[in-house]
mmCIF file of C-alpha atoms in Angstrom:
data_model
loop_
_atom_site.group_PDB
_atom_site.id
_atom_site.type_symbol
_atom_site.label_atom_id
_atom_site.label_comp_id
_atom_site.label_asym_id
_atom_site.label_seq_id
_atom_site.Cartn_x
_atom_site.Cartn_y
_atom_site.Cartn_z
ATOM 1 C CA MET A 182 -24.815 59.289 43.914
ATOM 2 C CA ASP A 183 -24.111 57.073 40.906
ATOM 3 C CA THR A 184 -26.718 54.330 40.481
ATOM 4 C CA HIS A 185 -25.421 52.724 37.298
ATOM 5 C CA PRO A 186 -25.150 48.955 37.573
ATOM 6 C CA VAL A 187 -21.693 47.487 37.436
ATOM 7 C CA LEU A 188 -21.282 44.545 35.082
ATOM 8 C CA VAL A 189 -18.804 41.982 36.248
ATOM 9 C CA ALA A 190 -17.441 39.398 33.828
ATOM 10 C CA PRO A 191 -17.563 35.769 34.968
ATOM 11 C CA PRO A 192 -14.265 34.462 36.341
ATOM 12 C CA TYR A 193 -14.083 31.894 33.564
ATOM 13 C CA ARG A 194 -15.305 31.518 30.037
ATOM 14 C CA PRO A 195 -17.456 28.382 29.699
ATOM 15 C CA LEU A 196 -16.965 26.030 26.789
ATOM 16 C CA HIS A 197 -19.035 26.571 23.672
ATOM 17 C CA PRO A 198 -21.992 24.131 23.448
ATOM 18 C CA VAL A 199 -20.793 22.756 20.084
ATOM 19 C CA HIS A 200 -17.351 22.193 21.605
ATOM 20 C CA LEU A 201 -18.951 20.265 24.460
ATOM 21 C CA LEU A 202 -20.966 18.248 21.942
ATOM 22 C CA LEU A 203 -17.795 17.284 20.081
ATOM 23 C CA VAL A 204 -15.883 16.257 23.179
ATOM 24 C CA THR A 205 -18.754 14.394 24.813
ATOM 25 C CA SER A 206 -19.393 12.499 21.560
ATOM 26 C CA ALA A 207 -16.061 10.744 21.971
ATOM 27 C CA PHE A 208 -17.101 9.154 25.282
ATOM 28 C CA PRO A 209 -19.793 6.759 23.968
ATOM 29 C CA LEU A 210 -17.533 5.772 21.079
ATOM 30 C CA PHE A 211 -14.665 4.868 23.409
ATOM 31 C CA LEU A 212 -17.191 3.057 25.625
ATOM 32 C CA GLY A 213 -18.488 1.134 22.615
ATOM 33 C CA ALA A 214 -14.926 0.167 21.684
ATOM 34 C CA LEU A 215 -14.376 -1.157 25.205
ATOM 35 C CA ILE A 216 -17.614 -3.147 25.062
ATOM 36 C CA ALA A 217 -16.621 -4.539 21.650
ATOM 37 C CA ASP A 218 -13.214 -5.543 23.028
ATOM 38 C CA ILE A 219 -14.883 -7.306 25.958
ATOM 39 C CA ALA A 220 -17.195 -9.098 23.515
ATOM 40 C CA TYR A 221 -14.193 -10.189 21.447
ATOM 41 C CA ALA A 222 -12.376 -11.408 24.557
ATOM 42 C CA ARG A 223 -15.354 -13.627 25.382
ATOM 43 C CA SER A 224 -16.252 -14.896 21.915
ATOM 44 C CA TYR A 225 -13.158 -14.469 19.671
ATOM 45 C CA GLU A 226 -15.470 -13.395 16.846
ATOM 46 C CA ILE A 227 -13.203 -11.250 14.664
ATOM 47 C CA GLN A 228 -15.986 -8.856 13.657
ATOM 48 C CA TRP A 229 -15.934 -7.385 17.174
ATOM 49 C CA THR A 230 -12.362 -6.165 16.642
ATOM 50 C CA ASN A 231 -13.317 -4.517 13.355
ATOM 51 C CA PHE A 232 -16.202 -2.811 15.113
ATOM 52 C CA ALA A 233 -13.913 -1.633 17.922
ATOM 53 C CA SER A 234 -11.392 -0.286 15.405
ATOM 54 C CA TRP A 235 -14.037 1.843 13.703
ATOM 55 C CA LEU A 236 -15.364 3.092 17.048
ATOM 56 C CA VAL A 237 -11.875 4.167 18.126
ATOM 57 C CA ALA A 238 -11.369 5.943 14.792
ATOM 58 C CA GLY A 239 -14.667 7.794 15.213
ATOM 59 C CA ALA A 240 -13.820 8.772 18.771
ATOM 60 C CA LEU A 241 -10.470 10.108 17.607
ATOM 61 C CA VAL A 242 -12.147 12.313 15.004
ATOM 62 C CA PHE A 243 -14.339 13.948 17.630
ATOM 63 C CA ALA A 244 -11.509 14.217 20.173
ATOM 64 C CA LEU A 245 -9.045 15.731 17.692
ATOM 65 C CA VAL A 246 -11.517 18.351 16.472
ATOM 66 C CA GLY A 247 -12.276 19.186 20.103
ATOM 67 C CA LEU A 248 -8.549 19.419 20.869
ATOM 68 C CA VAL A 249 -7.929 21.833 18.004
ATOM 69 C CA TRP A 250 -10.878 23.947 19.148
ATOM 70 C CA ALA A 251 -9.607 23.915 22.749
ATOM 71 C CA LEU A 252 -6.109 24.974 21.672
ATOM 72 C CA VAL A 253 -7.501 27.843 19.599
ATOM 73 C CA SER A 254 -9.744 28.928 22.484
ATOM 74 C CA LEU A 255 -6.682 29.255 24.721
ATOM 75 C CA LEU A 256 -5.722 32.322 22.679
ATOM 76 C CA THR A 257 -8.366 34.370 24.483
ATOM 77 C CA PRO A 258 -7.293 35.691 27.896
ATOM 78 C CA THR A 259 -10.521 34.715 29.681
ATOM 79 C CA ALA A 260 -9.991 31.065 28.786
ATOM 80 C CA ARG A 261 -6.544 30.795 30.364
ATOM 81 C CA THR A 262 -7.478 29.265 33.677
ATOM 82 C CA ARG A 263 -5.905 26.389 35.529
ATOM 83 C CA THR A 264 -8.944 24.202 34.887
ATOM 84 C CA ARG A 265 -8.868 24.932 31.167
ATOM 85 C CA PHE A 266 -5.168 24.037 30.934
ATOM 86 C CA ILE A 267 -5.824 20.757 32.768
ATOM 87 C CA TYR A 268 -8.757 20.112 30.427
ATOM 88 C CA VAL A 269 -6.639 20.706 27.313
ATOM 89 C CA GLY A 270 -3.840 18.531 28.700
ATOM 90 C CA LEU A 271 -6.235 15.671 29.446
ATOM 91 C CA LEU A 272 -7.812 16.010 26.015
ATOM 92 C CA ALA A 273 -4.354 15.857 24.420
ATOM 93 C CA LEU A 274 -3.584 12.769 26.537
ATOM 94 C CA THR A 275 -6.852 11.218 25.351
ATOM 95 C CA CYS A 276 -5.883 11.846 21.724
ATOM 96 C CA VAL A 277 -2.443 10.275 22.221
ATOM 97 C CA LEU A 278 -3.907 7.251 24.021
ATOM 98 C CA GLY A 279 -6.578 6.933 21.342
ATOM 99 C CA PHE A 280 -3.939 7.002 18.609
ATOM 100 C CA VAL A 281 -1.952 4.250 20.323
ATOM 101 C CA ASN A 282 -5.220 2.354 20.820
ATOM 102 C CA SER A 283 -5.945 2.594 17.103
ATOM 103 C CA LEU A 284 -2.451 1.280 16.330
ATOM 104 C CA VAL A 285 -3.018 -1.653 18.680
ATOM 105 C CA HIS A 286 -6.396 -2.337 17.047
ATOM 106 C CA ALA A 287 -4.674 -2.368 13.643
ATOM 107 C CA MET A 288 -2.706 -5.465 14.636
ATOM 108 C CA ASP A 289 -3.757 -8.992 13.752
ATOM 109 C CA ALA A 290 -6.951 -10.051 15.530
ATOM 110 C CA TRP A 291 -5.333 -12.950 17.376
ATOM 111 C CA GLN A 292 -2.400 -10.849 18.467
ATOM 112 C CA LYS A 293 -4.057 -7.752 19.886
ATOM 113 C CA MET A 294 -6.358 -9.044 22.584
ATOM 114 C CA PRO A 295 -4.681 -8.370 25.896
ATOM 115 C CA GLN A 296 -3.310 -4.981 24.802
ATOM 116 C CA ALA A 297 -6.463 -3.742 23.054
ATOM 117 C CA LEU A 298 -8.599 -4.194 26.145
ATOM 118 C CA VAL A 299 -6.097 -2.356 28.352
ATOM 119 C CA TRP A 300 -5.757 0.555 25.912
ATOM 120 C CA SER A 301 -9.525 0.841 25.592
ATOM 121 C CA VAL A 302 -9.864 1.072 29.386
ATOM 122 C CA LEU A 303 -7.145 3.754 29.487
ATOM 123 C CA CYS A 304 -8.886 5.743 26.742
ATOM 124 C CA LEU A 305 -12.216 5.545 28.538
ATOM 125 C CA LEU A 306 -10.694 6.693 31.843
ATOM 126 C CA SER A 307 -8.889 9.527 30.101
ATOM 127 C CA ILE A 308 -11.959 10.839 28.269
ATOM 128 C CA GLY A 309 -13.940 10.486 31.507
ATOM 129 C CA ALA A 310 -11.441 12.676 33.358
ATOM 130 C CA THR A 311 -11.462 15.128 30.454
ATOM 131 C CA LEU A 312 -15.240 15.398 30.605
ATOM 132 C CA TRP A 313 -15.093 15.911 34.360
ATOM 133 C CA PHE A 314 -13.091 19.092 33.810
ATOM 134 C CA ALA A 315 -15.092 20.093 30.730
ATOM 135 C CA LEU A 316 -18.457 19.847 32.471
ATOM 136 C CA GLY A 317 -17.551 21.452 35.760
ATOM 137 C CA GLY A 318 -14.825 19.733 37.674
ATOM 138 C CA THR A 319 -14.131 20.620 41.279
ATOM 139 C CA TRP A 320 -11.855 23.652 40.982
ATOM 140 C CA ARG A 321 -13.961 25.931 38.786
ATOM 141 C CA ARG A 322 -15.807 27.620 41.626
ATOM 142 C CA ARG A 323 -12.591 28.530 43.420
ATOM 143 C CA GLU A 324 -10.712 30.046 40.480
ATOM 144 C CA VAL A 325 -10.195 33.771 40.343
ATOM 145 C CA LEU A 326 -8.604 35.553 37.418
ATOM 146 C CA PRO A 327 -5.947 38.153 38.202
#
């Protein structure tokens, strides 16, 4: 009788903690940009738009580094799960929306207000959905690798 323990690999490879730190760091920056846009919509103090522009730029730095890391991690076979592909797609969507948001924030302060607020809300919803899949999501427990 063979009594050696059998080691079974987990059905998914979790994200690296530094990767999670990078991606989750974009959320408060996008949230701060939304709050700054709301403050500008109420007060029309131009400094709020400058603040929001810098917050969006900072969020894009973290999101883009996280996207590159996520794309490189897809090269390993244990990372190719449905949840991971959805996560990478949502992170790419967040980067595209953030880039458009930064272009909108680069417009003249009096011209950008309705669009900047909408793009900031879209960026925040997108990074929120990305973090949902990064931190657990709902499908991870049901996935089985072939």
